[in-house]
Amino acid sequence: MDIAKAKQRIQGTGSYQKKTSDKVFRLDAELAAGDGRLNYTSNNPGVAAVSADGTVTIKSAGNTVIKILAAETDNYQPSEFSVTIQIVEDAPAKLPAPGTTITDHKAKAVFTVAKQGKSVVFKKPASKKITKAVIPASVQLSGVTYQVTGISANAFNGCSKLKSVTIGKNVTSIGAKAFYKCKKLGKITIPSKVEKIGKQAFSGCGRLKSMTVKTSRLKSKSIGAKAFKGINAKAAIKVPKKKKASYAKIFKAKGAGKKVKIK
């Protein structure tokens, strides 16, 4: 006469709620009675996958049910246990508000948020002792990509060793005294989107002999007083052809010396 097999019993947590950022975790299911091998299957592995030992890896938001089967043995019947897992999206990180300063160690500079999640202004280099500076077109800060749309007032004021600067294509404004008394700065290119230059922006840059102005957006009222006062007396400023006459008049009025060539 066949002897009826005993029932196996699996116990453990029957439901979990997790976030998409949570790390892998192991189910606590175990046999309360029986000796069968436990096998795990996820009915939605795109949401959460489960390994042979009951370790769960979160994949995406959603719901899944993990079936745990205790295999039949000589003495016990097979048994099942279900675990429901709900995974929700993490709340999006709050982006820095306008006016917040962020240091980017890769760019070796400090930026100020202009438009939340969209644009920043180059505030200052990490060190005043730099000899070369690059203001990028965009920068990634805390996982968010921002366009660099401006150079703050006094950004390089006091950088007496600065010799060269590259300004990214998205810059639209250069603040007052941005390059004030950068006495070793020899050349610079002002990109095509710049529409404002603050007062004394390049004042006191005695070695600034070569300037290329690609923008056609400058007007007398958008350039501050003495913006070019004290640049090299024999400097050559290359400007868009259609702006040569108007820029010559404006730049001279904003401090460029009589011998400075506008070409």
PDB file of C-alpha atoms in Angstrom:
ATOM      1  CA  MET A   1       0.000   0.000   0.000  1.00  0.00           C
ATOM      2  CA  ASP A   2       1.319   3.422  -0.998  1.00  0.00           C
ATOM      3  CA  ILE A   3       1.954   5.767   1.878  1.00  0.00           C
ATOM      4  CA  ALA A   4       0.577   9.292   1.287  1.00  0.00           C
ATOM      5  CA  LYS A   5       3.289  11.917   1.034  1.00  0.00           C
ATOM      6  CA  ALA A   6       3.298  14.761   3.534  1.00  0.00           C
ATOM      7  CA  LYS A   7       2.661  18.346   2.473  1.00  0.00           C
ATOM      8  CA  GLN A   8       5.516  20.791   2.232  1.00  0.00           C
ATOM      9  CA  ARG A   9       5.037  24.275   3.580  1.00  0.00           C
ATOM     10  CA  ILE A  10       6.892  27.427   2.475  1.00  0.00           C
ATOM     11  CA  GLN A  11       6.886  30.512   4.669  1.00  0.00           C
ATOM     12  CA  GLY A  12       8.185  34.029   4.204  1.00  0.00           C
ATOM     13  CA  THR A  13       7.240  37.588   3.237  1.00  0.00           C
ATOM     14  CA  GLY A  14       4.430  37.540   0.699  1.00  0.00           C
ATOM     15  CA  SER A  15       4.739  41.059  -0.709  1.00  0.00           C
ATOM     16  CA  TYR A  16       7.357  43.774  -1.165  1.00  0.00           C
ATOM     17  CA  GLN A  17       7.277  47.379  -2.291  1.00  0.00           C
ATOM     18  CA  LYS A  18      10.527  48.682  -3.716  1.00  0.00           C
ATOM     19  CA  LYS A  19      11.920  51.652  -5.648  1.00  0.00           C
ATOM     20  CA  THR A  20      13.706  51.502  -8.973  1.00  0.00           C
ATOM     21  CA  SER A  21      16.919  52.657  -7.279  1.00  0.00           C
ATOM     22  CA  ASP A  22      16.887  49.939  -4.622  1.00  0.00           C
ATOM     23  CA  LYS A  23      19.683  47.388  -4.654  1.00  0.00           C
ATOM     24  CA  VAL A  24      19.355  43.651  -5.169  1.00  0.00           C
ATOM     25  CA  PHE A  25      17.753  41.808  -2.270  1.00  0.00           C
ATOM     26  CA  ARG A  26      17.107  38.216  -1.320  1.00  0.00           C
ATOM     27  CA  LEU A  27      13.697  36.745  -0.638  1.00  0.00           C
ATOM     28  CA  ASP A  28      13.325  35.352   2.867  1.00  0.00           C
ATOM     29  CA  ALA A  29      11.162  32.395   1.830  1.00  0.00           C
ATOM     30  CA  GLU A  30      12.149  29.075   3.393  1.00  0.00           C
ATOM     31  CA  LEU A  31      10.723  25.652   4.076  1.00  0.00           C
ATOM     32  CA  ALA A  32       8.802  25.369   7.317  1.00  0.00           C
ATOM     33  CA  ALA A  33       8.134  21.732   6.518  1.00  0.00           C
ATOM     34  CA  GLY A  34       9.603  19.519   3.843  1.00  0.00           C
ATOM     35  CA  ASP A  35      12.918  18.896   2.138  1.00  0.00           C
ATOM     36  CA  GLY A  36      12.333  19.893  -1.499  1.00  0.00           C
ATOM     37  CA  ARG A  37      14.594  22.174  -3.479  1.00  0.00           C
ATOM     38  CA  LEU A  38      13.191  25.690  -3.914  1.00  0.00           C
ATOM     39  CA  ASN A  39      12.892  27.000  -7.481  1.00  0.00           C
ATOM     40  CA  TYR A  40      12.090  30.625  -8.307  1.00  0.00           C
ATOM     41  CA  THR A  41      10.364  32.083 -11.368  1.00  0.00           C
ATOM     42  CA  SER A  42       9.388  35.724 -12.070  1.00  0.00           C
ATOM     43  CA  ASN A  43       6.346  36.200 -14.285  1.00  0.00           C
ATOM     44  CA  ASN A  44       7.654  39.625 -15.353  1.00  0.00           C
ATOM     45  CA  PRO A  45      11.474  39.529 -15.483  1.00  0.00           C
ATOM     46  CA  GLY A  46      11.491  42.922 -17.219  1.00  0.00           C
ATOM     47  CA  VAL A  47      10.384  44.392 -13.899  1.00  0.00           C
ATOM     48  CA  ALA A  48      12.331  42.118 -11.557  1.00  0.00           C
ATOM     49  CA  ALA A  49      14.485  39.095 -12.288  1.00  0.00           C
ATOM     50  CA  VAL A  50      15.146  36.339  -9.748  1.00  0.00           C
ATOM     51  CA  SER A  51      18.161  34.050  -9.543  1.00  0.00           C
ATOM     52  CA  ALA A  52      18.342  30.392  -8.511  1.00  0.00           C
ATOM     53  CA  ASP A  53      19.015  31.307  -4.882  1.00  0.00           C
ATOM     54  CA  GLY A  54      16.125  33.788  -4.585  1.00  0.00           C
ATOM     55  CA  THR A  55      18.081  37.000  -5.167  1.00  0.00           C
ATOM     56  CA  VAL A  56      15.948  39.665  -6.857  1.00  0.00           C
ATOM     57  CA  THR A  57      17.357  42.274  -9.255  1.00  0.00           C
ATOM     58  CA  ILE A  58      15.146  45.287  -9.966  1.00  0.00           C
ATOM     59  CA  LYS A  59      14.851  46.247 -13.615  1.00  0.00           C
ATOM     60  CA  SER A  60      12.054  48.819 -13.935  1.00  0.00           C
ATOM     61  CA  ALA A  61       8.850  50.124 -12.397  1.00  0.00           C
ATOM     62  CA  GLY A  62       5.875  47.771 -12.437  1.00  0.00           C
ATOM     63  CA  ASN A  63       4.544  44.615 -10.780  1.00  0.00           C
ATOM     64  CA  THR A  64       5.651  41.019 -10.825  1.00  0.00           C
ATOM     65  CA  VAL A  65       4.806  37.789  -9.032  1.00  0.00           C
ATOM     66  CA  ILE A  66       7.564  35.391  -8.130  1.00  0.00           C
ATOM     67  CA  LYS A  67       6.455  31.776  -7.889  1.00  0.00           C
ATOM     68  CA  ILE A  68       8.434  29.632  -5.493  1.00  0.00           C
ATOM     69  CA  LEU A  69       8.107  25.902  -6.013  1.00  0.00           C
ATOM     70  CA  ALA A  70       9.284  23.327  -3.505  1.00  0.00           C
ATOM     71  CA  ALA A  71      10.060  20.307  -5.659  1.00  0.00           C
ATOM     72  CA  GLU A  72       8.495  16.929  -4.921  1.00  0.00           C
ATOM     73  CA  THR A  73      10.664  14.470  -2.974  1.00  0.00           C
ATOM     74  CA  ASP A  74      10.368  10.890  -1.869  1.00  0.00           C
ATOM     75  CA  ASN A  75       8.581  11.975   1.278  1.00  0.00           C
ATOM     76  CA  TYR A  76       6.845  15.226   0.352  1.00  0.00           C
ATOM     77  CA  GLN A  77       4.397  16.586  -2.185  1.00  0.00           C
ATOM     78  CA  PRO A  78       5.366  19.666  -4.272  1.00  0.00           C
ATOM     79  CA  SER A  79       4.267  23.013  -2.899  1.00  0.00           C
ATOM     80  CA  GLU A  80       3.962  26.576  -4.188  1.00  0.00           C
ATOM     81  CA  PHE A  81       4.292  29.998  -2.612  1.00  0.00           C
ATOM     82  CA  SER A  82       3.742  33.370  -4.327  1.00  0.00           C
ATOM     83  CA  VAL A  83       5.544  36.645  -3.643  1.00  0.00           C
ATOM     84  CA  THR A  84       4.143  39.886  -5.080  1.00  0.00           C
ATOM     85  CA  ILE A  85       6.618  42.691  -5.781  1.00  0.00           C
ATOM     86  CA  GLN A  86       5.585  46.255  -6.633  1.00  0.00           C
ATOM     87  CA  ILE A  87       8.312  48.575  -7.901  1.00  0.00           C
ATOM     88  CA  VAL A  88       7.733  52.316  -8.154  1.00  0.00           C
ATOM     89  CA  GLU A  89       9.775  55.079  -9.763  1.00  0.00           C
ATOM     90  CA  ASP A  90      11.928  57.167  -7.494  1.00  0.00           C
ATOM     91  CA  ALA A  91      10.809  60.747  -7.067  1.00  0.00           C
ATOM     92  CA  PRO A  92      12.934  62.815  -9.454  1.00  0.00           C
ATOM     93  CA  ALA A  93      15.770  64.647  -7.776  1.00  0.00           C
ATOM     94  CA  LYS A  94      15.040  68.303  -7.191  1.00  0.00           C
ATOM     95  CA  LEU A  95      17.139  70.330  -9.563  1.00  0.00           C
ATOM     96  CA  PRO A  96      19.210  73.217  -8.181  1.00  0.00           C
ATOM     97  CA  ALA A  97      17.291  76.496  -8.211  1.00  0.00           C
ATOM     98  CA  PRO A  98      18.447  79.577 -10.140  1.00  0.00           C
ATOM     99  CA  GLY A  99      21.273  81.296  -8.281  1.00  0.00           C
ATOM    100  CA  THR A 100      22.701  78.064  -6.884  1.00  0.00           C
ATOM    101  CA  THR A 101      26.463  77.723  -7.329  1.00  0.00           C
ATOM    102  CA  ILE A 102      27.914  74.366  -8.342  1.00  0.00           C
ATOM    103  CA  THR A 103      31.586  73.430  -8.501  1.00  0.00           C
ATOM    104  CA  ASP A 104      32.545  71.153 -11.362  1.00  0.00           C
ATOM    105  CA  HIS A 105      35.871  69.497 -10.639  1.00  0.00           C
ATOM    106  CA  LYS A 106      36.262  68.183 -14.185  1.00  0.00           C
ATOM    107  CA  ALA A 107      35.970  71.664 -15.687  1.00  0.00           C
ATOM    108  CA  LYS A 108      37.863  73.110 -12.710  1.00  0.00           C
ATOM    109  CA  ALA A 109      35.324  75.890 -12.415  1.00  0.00           C
ATOM    110  CA  VAL A 110      32.338  77.175 -10.494  1.00  0.00           C
ATOM    111  CA  PHE A 111      28.998  77.745 -12.235  1.00  0.00           C
ATOM    112  CA  THR A 112      25.804  79.528 -11.236  1.00  0.00           C
ATOM    113  CA  VAL A 113      22.428  78.119 -12.289  1.00  0.00           C
ATOM    114  CA  ALA A 114      20.653  80.552 -14.615  1.00  0.00           C
ATOM    115  CA  LYS A 115      17.619  78.494 -15.668  1.00  0.00           C
ATOM    116  CA  GLN A 116      16.724  75.442 -13.633  1.00  0.00           C
ATOM    117  CA  GLY A 117      17.808  72.292 -15.439  1.00  0.00           C
ATOM    118  CA  LYS A 118      18.729  74.230 -18.596  1.00  0.00           C
ATOM    119  CA  SER A 119      21.525  76.765 -18.368  1.00  0.00           C
ATOM    120  CA  VAL A 120      24.347  78.014 -16.174  1.00  0.00           C
ATOM    121  CA  VAL A 121      26.748  80.941 -16.110  1.00  0.00           C
ATOM    122  CA  PHE A 122      30.502  80.542 -15.697  1.00  0.00           C
ATOM    123  CA  LYS A 123      31.142  82.150 -12.306  1.00  0.00           C
ATOM    124  CA  LYS A 124      34.878  81.715 -11.784  1.00  0.00           C
ATOM    125  CA  PRO A 125      37.744  79.287 -12.261  1.00  0.00           C
ATOM    126  CA  ALA A 126      38.636  77.026  -9.340  1.00  0.00           C
ATOM    127  CA  SER A 127      42.003  78.796  -9.089  1.00  0.00           C
ATOM    128  CA  LYS A 128      43.102  82.346  -9.811  1.00  0.00           C
ATOM    129  CA  LYS A 129      46.523  81.045 -10.843  1.00  0.00           C
ATOM    130  CA  ILE A 130      45.387  79.492 -14.108  1.00  0.00           C
ATOM    131  CA  THR A 131      47.221  80.284 -17.350  1.00  0.00           C
ATOM    132  CA  LYS A 132      44.612  78.775 -19.697  1.00  0.00           C
ATOM    133  CA  ALA A 133      40.819  78.616 -19.435  1.00  0.00           C
ATOM    134  CA  VAL A 134      38.098  76.840 -21.381  1.00  0.00           C
ATOM    135  CA  ILE A 135      34.488  77.912 -21.008  1.00  0.00           C
ATOM    136  CA  PRO A 136      32.580  74.967 -22.483  1.00  0.00           C
ATOM    137  CA  ALA A 137      29.459  75.173 -24.621  1.00  0.00           C
ATOM    138  CA  SER A 138      27.768  72.831 -22.150  1.00  0.00           C
ATOM    139  CA  VAL A 139      28.591  71.121 -18.887  1.00  0.00           C
ATOM    140  CA  GLN A 140      27.178  68.135 -17.018  1.00  0.00           C
ATOM    141  CA  LEU A 141      26.462  68.851 -13.370  1.00  0.00           C
ATOM    142  CA  SER A 142      25.015  66.162 -11.082  1.00  0.00           C
ATOM    143  CA  GLY A 143      23.909  64.159 -14.099  1.00  0.00           C
ATOM    144  CA  VAL A 144      22.131  67.073 -15.802  1.00  0.00           C
ATOM    145  CA  THR A 145      23.473  68.745 -18.954  1.00  0.00           C
ATOM    146  CA  TYR A 146      23.358  72.555 -18.911  1.00  0.00           C
ATOM    147  CA  GLN A 147      24.244  75.027 -21.637  1.00  0.00           C
ATOM    148  CA  VAL A 148      26.816  77.594 -20.532  1.00  0.00           C
ATOM    149  CA  THR A 149      25.221  80.874 -21.581  1.00  0.00           C
ATOM    150  CA  GLY A 150      27.232  83.533 -19.817  1.00  0.00           C
ATOM    151  CA  ILE A 151      30.398  84.666 -18.057  1.00  0.00           C
ATOM    152  CA  SER A 152      29.801  86.314 -14.689  1.00  0.00           C
ATOM    153  CA  ALA A 153      31.006  89.731 -13.645  1.00  0.00           C
ATOM    154  CA  ASN A 154      34.549  89.549 -12.273  1.00  0.00           C
ATOM    155  CA  ALA A 155      34.867  85.927 -13.426  1.00  0.00           C
ATOM    156  CA  PHE A 156      38.580  86.211 -14.207  1.00  0.00           C
ATOM    157  CA  ASN A 157      39.290  89.429 -12.328  1.00  0.00           C
ATOM    158  CA  GLY A 158      42.653  88.931 -10.648  1.00  0.00           C
ATOM    159  CA  CYS A 159      43.818  86.082 -12.894  1.00  0.00           C
ATOM    160  CA  SER A 160      47.108  87.798 -13.595  1.00  0.00           C
ATOM    161  CA  LYS A 161      48.695  84.706 -15.181  1.00  0.00           C
ATOM    162  CA  LEU A 162      45.883  84.002 -17.631  1.00  0.00           C
ATOM    163  CA  LYS A 163      47.222  83.863 -21.198  1.00  0.00           C
ATOM    164  CA  SER A 164      44.470  82.252 -23.269  1.00  0.00           C
ATOM    165  CA  VAL A 165      40.718  81.689 -23.090  1.00  0.00           C
ATOM    166  CA  THR A 166      38.346  79.623 -25.215  1.00  0.00           C
ATOM    167  CA  ILE A 167      34.713  80.735 -24.976  1.00  0.00           C
ATOM    168  CA  GLY A 168      31.976  78.230 -25.805  1.00  0.00           C
ATOM    169  CA  LYS A 169      29.481  78.859 -28.598  1.00  0.00           C
ATOM    170  CA  ASN A 170      26.441  79.215 -26.301  1.00  0.00           C
ATOM    171  CA  VAL A 171      27.702  82.233 -24.367  1.00  0.00           C
ATOM    172  CA  THR A 172      25.467  85.263 -24.890  1.00  0.00           C
ATOM    173  CA  SER A 173      26.835  87.681 -22.289  1.00  0.00           C
ATOM    174  CA  ILE A 174      30.170  88.656 -20.792  1.00  0.00           C
ATOM    175  CA  GLY A 175      29.860  90.329 -17.417  1.00  0.00           C
ATOM    176  CA  ALA A 176      31.360  93.560 -16.096  1.00  0.00           C
ATOM    177  CA  LYS A 177      35.072  93.299 -15.373  1.00  0.00           C
ATOM    178  CA  ALA A 178      34.988  89.658 -16.486  1.00  0.00           C
ATOM    179  CA  PHE A 179      38.607  89.874 -17.682  1.00  0.00           C
ATOM    180  CA  TYR A 180      39.599  92.996 -15.759  1.00  0.00           C
ATOM    181  CA  LYS A 181      43.375  93.431 -15.647  1.00  0.00           C
ATOM    182  CA  CYS A 182      44.191  90.008 -17.087  1.00  0.00           C
ATOM    183  CA  LYS A 183      47.551  91.503 -17.974  1.00  0.00           C
ATOM    184  CA  LYS A 184      48.940  88.481 -19.827  1.00  0.00           C
ATOM    185  CA  LEU A 185      45.870  87.730 -21.946  1.00  0.00           C
ATOM    186  CA  GLY A 186      47.059  87.990 -25.539  1.00  0.00           C
ATOM    187  CA  LYS A 187      44.133  86.976 -27.732  1.00  0.00           C
ATOM    188  CA  ILE A 188      40.465  86.096 -27.501  1.00  0.00           C
ATOM    189  CA  THR A 189      37.527  85.190 -29.714  1.00  0.00           C
ATOM    190  CA  ILE A 190      34.034  86.424 -28.911  1.00  0.00           C
ATOM    191  CA  PRO A 191      31.531  83.882 -30.281  1.00  0.00           C
ATOM    192  CA  SER A 192      28.550  84.560 -32.500  1.00  0.00           C
ATOM    193  CA  LYS A 193      25.782  84.513 -29.884  1.00  0.00           C
ATOM    194  CA  VAL A 194      27.244  87.204 -27.618  1.00  0.00           C
ATOM    195  CA  GLU A 195      24.904  90.178 -27.405  1.00  0.00           C
ATOM    196  CA  LYS A 196      26.127  91.897 -24.254  1.00  0.00           C
ATOM    197  CA  ILE A 197      29.544  92.907 -22.895  1.00  0.00           C
ATOM    198  CA  GLY A 198      29.673  94.520 -19.467  1.00  0.00           C
ATOM    199  CA  LYS A 199      31.532  97.632 -18.418  1.00  0.00           C
ATOM    200  CA  GLN A 200      35.315  97.321 -18.163  1.00  0.00           C
ATOM    201  CA  ALA A 201      35.037  93.692 -19.324  1.00  0.00           C
ATOM    202  CA  PHE A 202      38.500  93.795 -20.928  1.00  0.00           C
ATOM    203  CA  SER A 203      39.799  96.907 -19.219  1.00  0.00           C
ATOM    204  CA  GLY A 204      43.472  96.759 -18.316  1.00  0.00           C
ATOM    205  CA  CYS A 205      44.312  93.818 -20.594  1.00  0.00           C
ATOM    206  CA  GLY A 206      47.509  95.469 -21.769  1.00  0.00           C
ATOM    207  CA  ARG A 207      48.748  92.536 -23.848  1.00  0.00           C
ATOM    208  CA  LEU A 208      45.462  91.900 -25.607  1.00  0.00           C
ATOM    209  CA  LYS A 209      46.563  92.454 -29.200  1.00  0.00           C
ATOM    210  CA  SER A 210      44.272  90.080 -31.120  1.00  0.00           C
ATOM    211  CA  MET A 211      40.495  89.933 -30.793  1.00  0.00           C
ATOM    212  CA  THR A 212      38.116  88.182 -33.156  1.00  0.00           C
ATOM    213  CA  VAL A 213      34.499  89.253 -32.838  1.00  0.00           C
ATOM    214  CA  LYS A 214      32.150  86.786 -34.538  1.00  0.00           C
ATOM    215  CA  THR A 215      28.911  88.213 -33.219  1.00  0.00           C
ATOM    216  CA  SER A 216      26.832  90.731 -35.146  1.00  0.00           C
ATOM    217  CA  ARG A 217      24.475  91.326 -32.214  1.00  0.00           C
ATOM    218  CA  LEU A 218      26.352  94.021 -30.330  1.00  0.00           C
ATOM    219  CA  LYS A 219      25.004  97.558 -30.044  1.00  0.00           C
ATOM    220  CA  SER A 220      26.258 100.641 -28.287  1.00  0.00           C
ATOM    221  CA  LYS A 221      23.771 100.229 -25.451  1.00  0.00           C
ATOM    222  CA  SER A 222      24.704  96.560 -24.971  1.00  0.00           C
ATOM    223  CA  ILE A 223      28.399  97.284 -24.378  1.00  0.00           C
ATOM    224  CA  GLY A 224      29.348  98.798 -21.038  1.00  0.00           C
ATOM    225  CA  ALA A 225      31.515 101.872 -20.527  1.00  0.00           C
ATOM    226  CA  LYS A 226      35.274 101.378 -20.854  1.00  0.00           C
ATOM    227  CA  ALA A 227      34.781  97.764 -21.960  1.00  0.00           C
ATOM    228  CA  PHE A 228      37.966  97.920 -24.060  1.00  0.00           C
ATOM    229  CA  LYS A 229      39.910 100.612 -22.209  1.00  0.00           C
ATOM    230  CA  GLY A 230      43.533  99.652 -21.705  1.00  0.00           C
ATOM    231  CA  ILE A 231      43.791  96.852 -24.243  1.00  0.00           C
ATOM    232  CA  ASN A 232      47.021  96.932 -26.243  1.00  0.00           C
ATOM    233  CA  ALA A 233      47.401 100.217 -28.108  1.00  0.00           C
ATOM    234  CA  LYS A 234      48.202  98.354 -31.322  1.00  0.00           C
ATOM    235  CA  ALA A 235      45.518  95.739 -31.006  1.00  0.00           C
ATOM    236  CA  ALA A 236      43.706  94.422 -34.072  1.00  0.00           C
ATOM    237  CA  ILE A 237      40.023  93.589 -33.736  1.00  0.00           C
ATOM    238  CA  LYS A 238      38.537  91.481 -36.516  1.00  0.00           C
ATOM    239  CA  VAL A 239      34.784  91.945 -36.894  1.00  0.00           C
ATOM    240  CA  PRO A 240      32.041  90.844 -39.324  1.00  0.00           C
ATOM    241  CA  LYS A 241      32.425  92.825 -42.562  1.00  0.00           C
ATOM    242  CA  LYS A 242      28.942  94.289 -42.462  1.00  0.00           C
ATOM    243  CA  LYS A 243      29.607  95.603 -38.950  1.00  0.00           C
ATOM    244  CA  LYS A 244      33.015  97.139 -39.532  1.00  0.00           C
ATOM    245  CA  ALA A 245      31.879 100.755 -39.684  1.00  0.00           C
ATOM    246  CA  SER A 246      29.434 100.622 -36.784  1.00  0.00           C
ATOM    247  CA  TYR A 247      31.691  98.494 -34.577  1.00  0.00           C
ATOM    248  CA  ALA A 248      34.666 100.787 -35.193  1.00  0.00           C
ATOM    249  CA  LYS A 249      32.658 103.704 -33.857  1.00  0.00           C
ATOM    250  CA  ILE A 250      31.202 101.749 -30.932  1.00  0.00           C
ATOM    251  CA  PHE A 251      34.441 100.094 -29.819  1.00  0.00           C
ATOM    252  CA  LYS A 252      36.315 103.388 -29.865  1.00  0.00           C
ATOM    253  CA  ALA A 253      33.557 104.929 -27.778  1.00  0.00           C
ATOM    254  CA  LYS A 254      33.909 102.054 -25.315  1.00  0.00           C
ATOM    255  CA  GLY A 255      37.599 102.610 -24.687  1.00  0.00           C
ATOM    256  CA  ALA A 256      39.568 101.144 -27.589  1.00  0.00           C
ATOM    257  CA  GLY A 257      42.554 103.411 -28.307  1.00  0.00           C
ATOM    258  CA  LYS A 258      42.960 105.557 -31.403  1.00  0.00           C
ATOM    259  CA  LYS A 259      45.583 103.212 -32.883  1.00  0.00           C
ATOM    260  CA  VAL A 260      43.499 100.060 -32.388  1.00  0.00           C
ATOM    261  CA  LYS A 261      42.592  98.650 -35.791  1.00  0.00           C
ATOM    262  CA  ILE A 262      39.062  97.470 -36.503  1.00  0.00           C
ATOM    263  CA  LYS A 263      39.221  95.258 -39.572  1.00  0.00           C
TER     264      LYS A 263
END
